[in-house]
PDB file of C-alpha atoms in Angstrom:
ATOM      1  CA  MET A 250      -7.465 -22.509 -11.356  1.00 76.00           C
ATOM      2  CA  LEU A 251      -6.974 -25.991  -9.893  1.00 78.00           C
ATOM      3  CA  ASN A 252      -5.119 -27.155 -12.998  1.00 80.00           C
ATOM      4  CA  LEU A 253      -2.875 -24.090 -12.830  1.00 83.00           C
ATOM      5  CA  ILE A 254      -2.046 -24.853  -9.186  1.00 83.00           C
ATOM      6  CA  LYS A 255      -1.252 -28.493 -10.000  1.00 83.00           C
ATOM      7  CA  THR A 256       0.932 -27.435 -12.931  1.00 81.00           C
ATOM      8  CA  GLU A 257       2.781 -24.916 -10.763  1.00 81.00           C
ATOM      9  CA  LEU A 258       3.343 -27.484  -8.005  1.00 85.00           C
ATOM     10  CA  ARG A 259       4.718 -30.031 -10.482  1.00 85.00           C
ATOM     11  CA  ARG A 260       7.036 -27.410 -11.952  1.00 81.00           C
ATOM     12  CA  ILE A 261       8.418 -26.470  -8.536  1.00 81.00           C
ATOM     13  CA  ILE A 262       8.854 -30.044  -7.307  1.00 83.00           C
ATOM     14  CA  LYS A 263      10.642 -31.118 -10.503  1.00 81.00           C
ATOM     15  CA  ASP A 264      13.085 -28.217 -10.232  1.00 78.00           C
ATOM     16  CA  LYS A 265      16.580 -29.435  -9.275  1.00 82.00           C
ATOM     17  CA  LEU A 266      16.921 -26.521  -6.874  1.00 82.00           C
ATOM     18  CA  PHE A 267      13.975 -27.907  -4.897  1.00 82.00           C
ATOM     19  CA  MET A 268      15.850 -31.193  -4.408  1.00 84.00           C
ATOM     20  CA  VAL A 269      18.974 -29.306  -3.299  1.00 87.00           C
ATOM     21  CA  ILE A 270      16.942 -27.325  -0.750  1.00 87.00           C
ATOM     22  CA  GLY A 271      15.451 -30.578   0.546  1.00 86.00           C
ATOM     23  CA  ILE A 272      18.913 -32.055   1.112  1.00 89.00           C
ATOM     24  CA  ILE A 273      20.056 -28.867   2.858  1.00 90.00           C
ATOM     25  CA  GLY A 274      17.005 -29.074   5.105  1.00 89.00           C
ATOM     26  CA  ILE A 275      17.837 -32.648   6.146  1.00 91.00           C
ATOM     27  CA  VAL A 276      21.428 -31.652   6.935  1.00 92.00           C
ATOM     28  CA  PHE A 277      20.331 -28.639   9.001  1.00 91.00           C
ATOM     29  CA  ALA A 278      17.726 -30.713  10.856  1.00 92.00           C
ATOM     30  CA  ILE A 279      20.479 -33.097  11.982  1.00 92.00           C
ATOM     31  CA  VAL A 280      23.329 -30.651  12.535  1.00 92.00           C
ATOM     32  CA  THR A 281      21.435 -27.946  14.472  1.00 90.00           C
ATOM     33  CA  PRO A 282      20.369 -30.176  17.415  1.00 90.00           C
ATOM     34  CA  LEU A 283      23.873 -31.699  17.487  1.00 91.00           C
ATOM     35  CA  LEU A 284      25.473 -28.256  17.732  1.00 88.00           C
ATOM     36  CA  MET A 285      23.031 -27.144  20.427  1.00 86.00           C
ATOM     37  CA  PHE A 286      23.707 -30.345  22.357  1.00 86.00           C
ATOM     38  CA  GLY A 287      27.415 -29.564  22.183  1.00 84.00           C
ATOM     39  CA  VAL A 288      26.794 -26.038  23.460  1.00 78.00           C
ATOM     40  CA  SER A 289      24.570 -27.244  26.301  1.00 76.00           C
ATOM     41  CA  SER A 290      27.208 -29.814  27.294  1.00 75.00           C
ATOM     42  CA  LEU A 291      29.769 -27.033  27.716  1.00 72.00           C
ATOM     43  CA  LEU A 292      27.478 -24.885  29.869  1.00 65.00           C
ATOM     44  CA  ASP A 293      26.478 -25.751  33.408  1.00 57.00           C
ATOM     45  CA  GLU A 294      23.068 -24.791  34.830  1.00 56.00           C
ATOM     46  CA  LYS A 295      24.245 -21.477  36.323  1.00 52.00           C
ATOM     47  CA  ALA A 296      25.938 -20.409  33.098  1.00 49.00           C
ATOM     48  CA  SER A 297      22.788 -21.221  31.134  1.00 51.00           C
ATOM     49  CA  GLN A 298      20.692 -19.081  33.491  1.00 51.00           C
ATOM     50  CA  LEU A 299      23.116 -16.151  33.246  1.00 46.00           C
ATOM     51  CA  LEU A 300      23.048 -16.303  29.437  1.00 47.00           C
ATOM     52  CA  GLY A 301      19.284 -16.749  29.401  1.00 50.00           C
ATOM     53  CA  MET A 302      19.645 -20.048  27.546  1.00 57.00           C
ATOM     54  CA  SER A 303      17.368 -22.968  28.256  1.00 69.00           C
ATOM     55  CA  ILE A 304      17.805 -25.441  25.446  1.00 79.00           C
ATOM     56  CA  ASP A 305      15.118 -28.062  24.967  1.00 84.00           C
ATOM     57  CA  ALA A 306      13.388 -29.764  22.043  1.00 88.00           C
ATOM     58  CA  LYS A 307      10.435 -27.371  22.241  1.00 89.00           C
ATOM     59  CA  MET A 308      12.681 -24.346  21.751  1.00 87.00           C
ATOM     60  CA  LEU A 309      14.503 -25.937  18.811  1.00 90.00           C
ATOM     61  CA  PHE A 310      11.217 -27.066  17.254  1.00 91.00           C
ATOM     62  CA  PHE A 311       9.551 -23.661  17.200  1.00 89.00           C
ATOM     63  CA  GLU A 312      12.779 -21.827  16.368  1.00 87.00           C
ATOM     64  CA  ALA A 313      12.993 -24.015  13.250  1.00 89.00           C
ATOM     65  CA  PHE A 314      10.004 -22.063  11.903  1.00 88.00           C
ATOM     66  CA  ASN A 315      11.920 -18.770  12.105  1.00 85.00           C
ATOM     67  CA  PRO A 316      11.903 -17.255   8.575  1.00 81.00           C
ATOM     68  CA  VAL A 317      15.200 -15.451   9.204  1.00 78.00           C
ATOM     69  CA  SER A 318      17.029 -18.474  10.645  1.00 79.00           C
ATOM     70  CA  ASP A 319      19.357 -20.815   8.729  1.00 81.00           C
ATOM     71  CA  PHE A 320      16.896 -22.964   6.768  1.00 88.00           C
ATOM     72  CA  GLY A 321      14.213 -20.273   6.780  1.00 85.00           C
ATOM     73  CA  LEU A 322      16.449 -18.013   4.707  1.00 84.00           C
ATOM     74  CA  VAL A 323      17.314 -20.878   2.362  1.00 86.00           C
ATOM     75  CA  ALA A 324      13.615 -21.614   1.793  1.00 87.00           C
ATOM     76  CA  LEU A 325      12.907 -17.941   1.064  1.00 85.00           C
ATOM     77  CA  VAL A 326      15.731 -17.830  -1.480  1.00 85.00           C
ATOM     78  CA  LEU A 327      14.211 -20.896  -3.178  1.00 83.00           C
ATOM     79  CA  LEU A 328      10.831 -19.193  -3.302  1.00 83.00           C
ATOM     80  CA  CYS A 329      12.251 -16.034  -4.887  1.00 85.00           C
ATOM     81  CA  ILE A 330      14.190 -17.932  -7.553  1.00 84.00           C
ATOM     82  CA  ILE A 331      11.323 -20.257  -8.493  1.00 82.00           C
ATOM     83  CA  LEU A 332       8.703 -17.495  -8.733  1.00 80.00           C
ATOM     84  CA  CYS A 333      10.977 -15.223 -10.770  1.00 81.00           C
ATOM     85  CA  LYS A 334      11.751 -18.131 -13.124  1.00 78.00           C
ATOM     86  CA  ASP A 335       8.175 -17.804 -14.359  1.00 74.00           C
ATOM     87  CA  PHE A 336       9.131 -14.476 -15.884  1.00 73.00           C
ATOM     88  CA  SER A 337      12.666 -15.271 -17.075  1.00 71.00           C
ATOM     89  CA  GLN A 338      11.550 -18.485 -18.827  1.00 72.00           C
ATOM     90  CA  GLY A 339       8.396 -16.966 -20.333  1.00 70.00           C
ATOM     91  CA  THR A 340       6.052 -19.291 -18.419  1.00 74.00           C
ATOM     92  CA  VAL A 341       3.811 -16.428 -17.297  1.00 76.00           C
ATOM     93  CA  ARG A 342       3.536 -15.058 -20.838  1.00 76.00           C
ATOM     94  CA  ASN A 343       2.598 -18.492 -22.205  1.00 77.00           C
ATOM     95  CA  LYS A 344      -0.144 -18.911 -19.592  1.00 79.00           C
ATOM     96  CA  ILE A 345      -1.669 -15.547 -20.472  1.00 76.00           C
ATOM     97  CA  ILE A 346      -1.450 -16.237 -24.223  1.00 78.00           C
ATOM     98  CA  SER A 347      -3.254 -19.558 -23.663  1.00 79.00           C
ATOM     99  CA  GLY A 348      -6.236 -17.640 -22.303  1.00 78.00           C
ATOM    100  CA  LYS A 349      -5.664 -17.727 -18.536  1.00 80.00           C
ATOM    101  CA  SER A 350      -6.574 -14.539 -16.683  1.00 84.00           C
ATOM    102  CA  ARG A 351      -3.852 -12.614 -14.890  1.00 84.00           C
ATOM    103  CA  PHE A 352      -5.764 -12.983 -11.632  1.00 88.00           C
ATOM    104  CA  SER A 353      -5.846 -16.789 -11.885  1.00 88.00           C
ATOM    105  CA  VAL A 354      -2.170 -16.941 -12.937  1.00 86.00           C
ATOM    106  CA  PHE A 355      -1.032 -14.838  -9.964  1.00 88.00           C
ATOM    107  CA  THR A 356      -3.354 -16.544  -7.481  1.00 90.00           C
ATOM    108  CA  SER A 357      -2.350 -20.062  -8.552  1.00 89.00           C
ATOM    109  CA  SER A 358       1.322 -19.125  -8.266  1.00 88.00           C
ATOM    110  CA  PHE A 359       0.711 -17.664  -4.793  1.00 91.00           C
ATOM    111  CA  ILE A 360      -1.196 -20.739  -3.591  1.00 93.00           C
ATOM    112  CA  ALA A 361       1.412 -23.153  -4.977  1.00 90.00           C
ATOM    113  CA  SER A 362       4.300 -21.225  -3.413  1.00 89.00           C
ATOM    114  CA  THR A 363       2.435 -21.125  -0.088  1.00 92.00           C
ATOM    115  CA  ILE A 364       1.923 -24.897  -0.150  1.00 92.00           C
ATOM    116  CA  ILE A 365       5.595 -25.505  -0.967  1.00 90.00           C
ATOM    117  CA  LEU A 366       6.883 -23.089   1.692  1.00 90.00           C
ATOM    118  CA  CYS A 367       4.586 -24.479   4.402  1.00 92.00           C
ATOM    119  CA  ALA A 368       5.460 -28.080   3.477  1.00 91.00           C
ATOM    120  CA  LEU A 369       9.210 -27.403   3.521  1.00 90.00           C
ATOM    121  CA  MET A 370       9.135 -25.601   6.867  1.00 91.00           C
ATOM    122  CA  LEU A 371       6.802 -28.117   8.528  1.00 92.00           C
ATOM    123  CA  ILE A 372       8.902 -31.080   7.400  1.00 92.00           C
ATOM    124  CA  TYR A 373      12.096 -29.324   8.488  1.00 92.00           C
ATOM    125  CA  ALA A 374      10.665 -28.363  11.889  1.00 93.00           C
ATOM    126  CA  PHE A 375       9.325 -31.851  12.660  1.00 94.00           C
ATOM    127  CA  ALA A 376      12.595 -33.431  11.484  1.00 93.00           C
ATOM    128  CA  THR A 377      14.439 -31.063  13.822  1.00 93.00           C
ATOM    129  CA  LEU A 378      12.073 -32.037  16.640  1.00 93.00           C
ATOM    130  CA  CYS A 379      12.655 -35.768  16.075  1.00 94.00           C
ATOM    131  CA  VAL A 380      16.436 -35.354  16.170  1.00 94.00           C
ATOM    132  CA  SER A 381      16.227 -32.957  19.143  1.00 93.00           C
ATOM    133  CA  LEU A 382      14.260 -35.469  21.221  1.00 92.00           C
ATOM    134  CA  ILE A 383      17.265 -37.807  21.022  1.00 91.00           C
ATOM    135  CA  PHE A 384      19.370 -35.296  22.970  1.00 89.00           C
ATOM    136  CA  PHE A 385      16.857 -33.171  24.898  1.00 88.00           C
ATOM    137  CA  GLU A 386      13.544 -33.439  26.693  1.00 88.00           C
ATOM    138  CA  TYR A 387      10.656 -31.676  24.974  1.00 88.00           C
ATOM    139  CA  GLN A 388      10.452 -29.317  27.943  1.00 85.00           C
ATOM    140  CA  SER A 389      11.512 -29.245  31.588  1.00 80.00           C
ATOM    141  CA  THR A 390       7.954 -29.880  32.844  1.00 84.00           C
ATOM    142  CA  PRO A 391       5.651 -32.838  32.068  1.00 86.00           C
ATOM    143  CA  PHE A 392       3.784 -32.574  28.751  1.00 85.00           C
ATOM    144  CA  THR A 393       0.080 -31.862  29.325  1.00 87.00           C
ATOM    145  CA  ALA A 394      -3.069 -31.324  27.269  1.00 88.00           C
ATOM    146  CA  ASN A 395      -2.532 -27.568  27.627  1.00 88.00           C
ATOM    147  CA  ASP A 396       0.945 -27.939  26.116  1.00 87.00           C
ATOM    148  CA  PHE A 397      -0.562 -29.832  23.185  1.00 90.00           C
ATOM    149  CA  GLY A 398      -3.152 -27.101  22.652  1.00 90.00           C
ATOM    150  CA  TYR A 399      -0.444 -24.444  22.836  1.00 90.00           C
ATOM    151  CA  ALA A 400       1.631 -26.321  20.251  1.00 90.00           C
ATOM    152  CA  VAL A 401      -1.336 -26.653  17.865  1.00 92.00           C
ATOM    153  CA  VAL A 402      -2.208 -22.948  18.123  1.00 91.00           C
ATOM    154  CA  THR A 403       1.451 -22.041  17.613  1.00 90.00           C
ATOM    155  CA  LEU A 404       1.602 -24.194  14.474  1.00 92.00           C
ATOM    156  CA  VAL A 405      -1.442 -22.364  13.110  1.00 93.00           C
ATOM    157  CA  PHE A 406       0.289 -19.033  13.809  1.00 91.00           C
ATOM    158  CA  LYS A 407       3.485 -20.210  12.094  1.00 91.00           C
ATOM    159  CA  ILE A 408       1.544 -21.337   9.010  1.00 92.00           C
ATOM    160  CA  MET A 409      -0.175 -17.945   8.914  1.00 93.00           C
ATOM    161  CA  THR A 410       3.271 -16.323   8.960  1.00 91.00           C
ATOM    162  CA  PHE A 411       4.341 -18.371   5.932  1.00 92.00           C
ATOM    163  CA  ILE A 412       1.168 -17.354   4.096  1.00 94.00           C
ATOM    164  CA  VAL A 413       2.064 -13.694   4.704  1.00 93.00           C
ATOM    165  CA  ILE A 414       5.656 -14.278   3.560  1.00 91.00           C
ATOM    166  CA  SER A 415       4.471 -16.129   0.462  1.00 92.00           C
ATOM    167  CA  ALA A 416       2.148 -13.218  -0.366  1.00 93.00           C
ATOM    168  CA  LEU A 417       5.078 -10.819   0.095  1.00 92.00           C
ATOM    169  CA  VAL A 418       7.362 -12.903  -2.139  1.00 90.00           C
ATOM    170  CA  SER A 419       4.629 -13.210  -4.781  1.00 90.00           C
ATOM    171  CA  PHE A 420       4.208  -9.428  -4.780  1.00 92.00           C
ATOM    172  CA  LEU A 421       7.970  -8.772  -4.938  1.00 90.00           C
ATOM    173  CA  SER A 422       8.439 -11.302  -7.748  1.00 88.00           C
ATOM    174  CA  VAL A 423       5.891  -9.602 -10.022  1.00 87.00           C
ATOM    175  CA  PHE A 424       7.113  -6.146  -9.021  1.00 87.00           C
ATOM    176  CA  MET A 425      10.831  -6.881  -9.563  1.00 82.00           C
ATOM    177  CA  LYS A 426      10.729  -9.783 -12.057  1.00 78.00           C
ATOM    178  CA  ASN A 427      14.331 -10.430 -10.982  1.00 79.00           C
ATOM    179  CA  ALA A 428      15.352 -13.122  -8.493  1.00 79.00           C
ATOM    180  CA  GLY A 429      18.358 -11.181  -7.190  1.00 82.00           C
ATOM    181  CA  LEU A 430      16.418  -7.989  -6.493  1.00 85.00           C
ATOM    182  CA  CYS A 431      13.528  -9.978  -5.053  1.00 86.00           C
ATOM    183  CA  MET A 432      15.850 -11.767  -2.610  1.00 86.00           C
ATOM    184  CA  VAL A 433      17.553  -8.544  -1.522  1.00 88.00           C
ATOM    185  CA  MET A 434      14.238  -6.791  -0.863  1.00 88.00           C
ATOM    186  CA  LEU A 435      12.751  -9.800   0.926  1.00 86.00           C
ATOM    187  CA  LEU A 436      15.768 -10.317   3.190  1.00 85.00           C
ATOM    188  CA  ALA A 437      15.936  -6.587   3.918  1.00 87.00           C
ATOM    189  CA  ILE A 438      12.256  -6.451   4.907  1.00 87.00           C
ATOM    190  CA  THR A 439      12.217  -9.619   7.024  1.00 84.00           C
ATOM    191  CA  MET A 440      15.509  -8.954   8.809  1.00 82.00           C
ATOM    192  CA  LEU A 441      14.717  -5.279   9.435  1.00 87.00           C
ATOM    193  CA  ALA A 442      11.322  -6.188  10.890  1.00 85.00           C
ATOM    194  CA  SER A 443      12.933  -8.892  13.036  1.00 82.00           C
ATOM    195  CA  ILE A 444      15.623  -6.492  14.307  1.00 85.00           C
ATOM    196  CA  ILE A 445      13.051  -3.803  15.119  1.00 85.00           C
ATOM    197  CA  GLY A 446      10.970  -6.379  16.983  1.00 82.00           C
ATOM    198  CA  THR A 447      13.992  -7.557  18.971  1.00 82.00           C
ATOM    199  CA  VAL A 448      14.913  -3.969  19.896  1.00 84.00           C
ATOM    200  CA  LEU A 449      11.352  -3.248  21.025  1.00 83.00           C
ATOM    201  CA  SER A 450      11.278  -6.489  23.052  1.00 80.00           C
ATOM    202  CA  THR A 451      14.428  -5.359  24.857  1.00 82.00           C
ATOM    203  CA  ALA A 452      13.263  -1.765  25.301  1.00 79.00           C
ATOM    204  CA  ILE A 453       9.934  -2.755  26.840  1.00 81.00           C
ATOM    205  CA  ILE A 454      11.667  -4.399  29.815  1.00 78.00           C
ATOM    206  CA  GLY A 455      12.423  -1.048  31.453  1.00 73.00           C
ATOM    207  CA  VAL A 456       9.089   0.600  30.625  1.00 74.00           C
ATOM    208  CA  GLU A 457       6.520   1.057  33.393  1.00 74.00           C
ATOM    209  CA  ASP A 458       2.894   0.017  32.957  1.00 75.00           C
ATOM    210  CA  GLY A 459       0.954   2.564  30.944  1.00 78.00           C
ATOM    211  CA  ILE A 460       0.046   3.683  27.440  1.00 83.00           C
ATOM    212  CA  VAL A 461       3.623   3.506  26.128  1.00 80.00           C
ATOM    213  CA  LYS A 462       4.053  -0.075  27.314  1.00 80.00           C
ATOM    214  CA  ASN A 463       0.688  -1.083  25.839  1.00 81.00           C
ATOM    215  CA  ILE A 464       1.672   0.396  22.464  1.00 83.00           C
ATOM    216  CA  LEU A 465       5.032  -1.394  22.528  1.00 82.00           C
ATOM    217  CA  GLU A 466       3.314  -4.694  23.378  1.00 81.00           C
ATOM    218  CA  ILE A 467       0.941  -4.308  20.430  1.00 83.00           C
ATOM    219  CA  LEU A 468       3.821  -3.465  18.066  1.00 83.00           C
ATOM    220  CA  ILE A 469       5.734  -6.541  19.240  1.00 83.00           C
ATOM    221  CA  LYS A 470       2.752  -8.896  19.001  1.00 82.00           C
ATOM    222  CA  THR A 471       1.788  -7.688  15.517  1.00 83.00           C
ATOM    223  CA  ASN A 472       5.303  -8.143  14.097  1.00 83.00           C
ATOM    224  CA  VAL A 473       4.781 -11.210  11.900  1.00 81.00           C
ATOM    225  CA  PHE A 474       8.521 -11.582  11.244  1.00 78.00           C
ATOM    226  CA  LEU A 475       9.533 -11.755  14.937  1.00 73.00           C
ATOM    227  CA  SER A 476       9.852 -15.439  15.833  1.00 64.00           C
ATOM    228  CA  THR A 477       9.734 -14.830  19.614  1.00 66.00           C
ATOM    229  CA  VAL A 478       6.116 -13.634  19.424  1.00 69.00           C
ATOM    230  CA  THR A 479       4.897 -17.238  19.183  1.00 75.00           C
ATOM    231  CA  GLY A 480       6.201 -20.528  20.542  1.00 70.00           C
ATOM    232  CA  THR A 481       8.235 -19.165  23.457  1.00 71.00           C
ATOM    233  CA  GLY A 482       5.651 -19.338  26.250  1.00 74.00           C
ATOM    234  CA  VAL A 483       3.153 -21.792  27.701  1.00 77.00           C
ATOM    235  CA  THR A 484      -0.162 -20.126  26.861  1.00 84.00           C
ATOM    236  CA  TYR A 485      -1.731 -17.334  24.804  1.00 86.00           C
ATOM    237  CA  SER A 486      -3.954 -14.551  26.086  1.00 84.00           C
ATOM    238  CA  LEU A 487      -6.924 -13.256  24.099  1.00 86.00           C
ATOM    239  CA  SER A 488      -4.946 -10.128  23.190  1.00 83.00           C
ATOM    240  CA  ASP A 489      -2.092 -12.327  21.909  1.00 83.00           C
ATOM    241  CA  VAL A 490      -4.442 -14.248  19.620  1.00 87.00           C
ATOM    242  CA  LEU A 491      -6.221 -11.128  18.348  1.00 89.00           C
ATOM    243  CA  CYS A 492      -2.973  -9.255  17.637  1.00 87.00           C
ATOM    244  CA  VAL A 493      -1.361 -12.193  15.845  1.00 87.00           C
ATOM    245  CA  VAL A 494      -4.419 -13.201  13.804  1.00 91.00           C
ATOM    246  CA  LEU A 495      -5.457  -9.675  12.775  1.00 91.00           C
ATOM    247  CA  SER A 496      -1.921  -8.581  11.857  1.00 90.00           C
ATOM    248  CA  HIS A 497      -1.432 -11.677   9.709  1.00 92.00           C
ATOM    249  CA  ILE A 498      -4.784 -11.268   7.953  1.00 94.00           C
ATOM    250  CA  VAL A 499      -4.198  -7.562   7.247  1.00 93.00           C
ATOM    251  CA  LEU A 500      -0.612  -7.969   6.013  1.00 92.00           C
ATOM    252  CA  GLY A 501      -1.364 -11.128   4.033  1.00 93.00           C
ATOM    253  CA  ALA A 502      -4.334  -9.489   2.301  1.00 95.00           C
ATOM    254  CA  LEU A 503      -2.322  -6.306   1.670  1.00 95.00           C
ATOM    255  CA  PHE A 504       0.619  -8.082   0.001  1.00 94.00           C
ATOM    256  CA  TYR A 505      -1.704 -10.342  -2.005  1.00 94.00           C
ATOM    257  CA  LEU A 506      -3.849  -7.462  -3.295  1.00 95.00           C
ATOM    258  CA  LEU A 507      -0.755  -5.407  -4.119  1.00 93.00           C
ATOM    259  CA  GLY A 508       0.535  -8.366  -6.112  1.00 91.00           C
ATOM    260  CA  VAL A 509      -2.755  -8.721  -8.002  1.00 92.00           C
ATOM    261  CA  VAL A 510      -2.887  -4.997  -8.842  1.00 91.00           C
ATOM    262  CA  VAL A 511       0.767  -4.804  -9.936  1.00 90.00           C
ATOM    263  CA  PHE A 512       0.515  -7.998 -12.001  1.00 87.00           C
ATOM    264  CA  LYS A 513      -2.590  -6.784 -13.847  1.00 84.00           C
ATOM    265  CA  LYS A 514      -0.744  -3.621 -14.903  1.00 82.00           C
ATOM    266  CA  LYS A 515       2.624  -5.260 -15.558  1.00 74.00           C
ATOM    267  CA  ASP A 516       3.942  -5.428 -19.102  1.00 69.00           C
ATOM    268  CA  ILE A 517       4.659  -9.116 -19.760  1.00 68.00           C
ATOM    269  CA  LYS A 518       7.249  -9.722 -22.487  1.00 62.00           C
TER     270      LYS A 518
END
């Protein structure tokens, strides 16, 4: 299994598309804070409050992890293409012929893609943070130990999100075996879930305390594709942690197991 993971990682890193994605990430990490600085320069404090915009390095840092943002979408496209290449180039077939079990082939591919996705997004987010700190303060209030703890917990949540997405992409790649179809399905799922989450977040504002509001809050907190669930506050409640952790574990396990089952039954040519 370990050798399969190492082989998969080497294959992905040596791919020219991986280098292109890396360059795009560097460009986005520089350009995004510059654009936001330009926007903030045009808006005075009252205008920012009216628009609900409070731009700081913290906001840009955690928004960089958004899977349906600029670089997030680019990274997902990379993942779809690279995983589907295993089928188009006959790599999967060769691994199975050499005696590797389908379970180990799928699992190693999933683990390698998770490592690559997490590494890309972490590097991009921290690069964005470094550039952002040139133009903005991290936040409007002094940075405390609680802020550090909040940031660490948020990073764990973001990594869990990428594990879920990687499991979803791994499942779609073995189900579709076509990069184009895989990308369309992935973008449709992530963007639809994000839109639904945004609509629910807006709708809950006018709802009075009660069962309906509690249900809406749970639906919002368990939406793994909604970037505003994590990284937009100053602390997490116990219900926040439970909803985020449990939803990620359930969805991640579901997509992974679906991928394993489909791959075991798939006709590999």
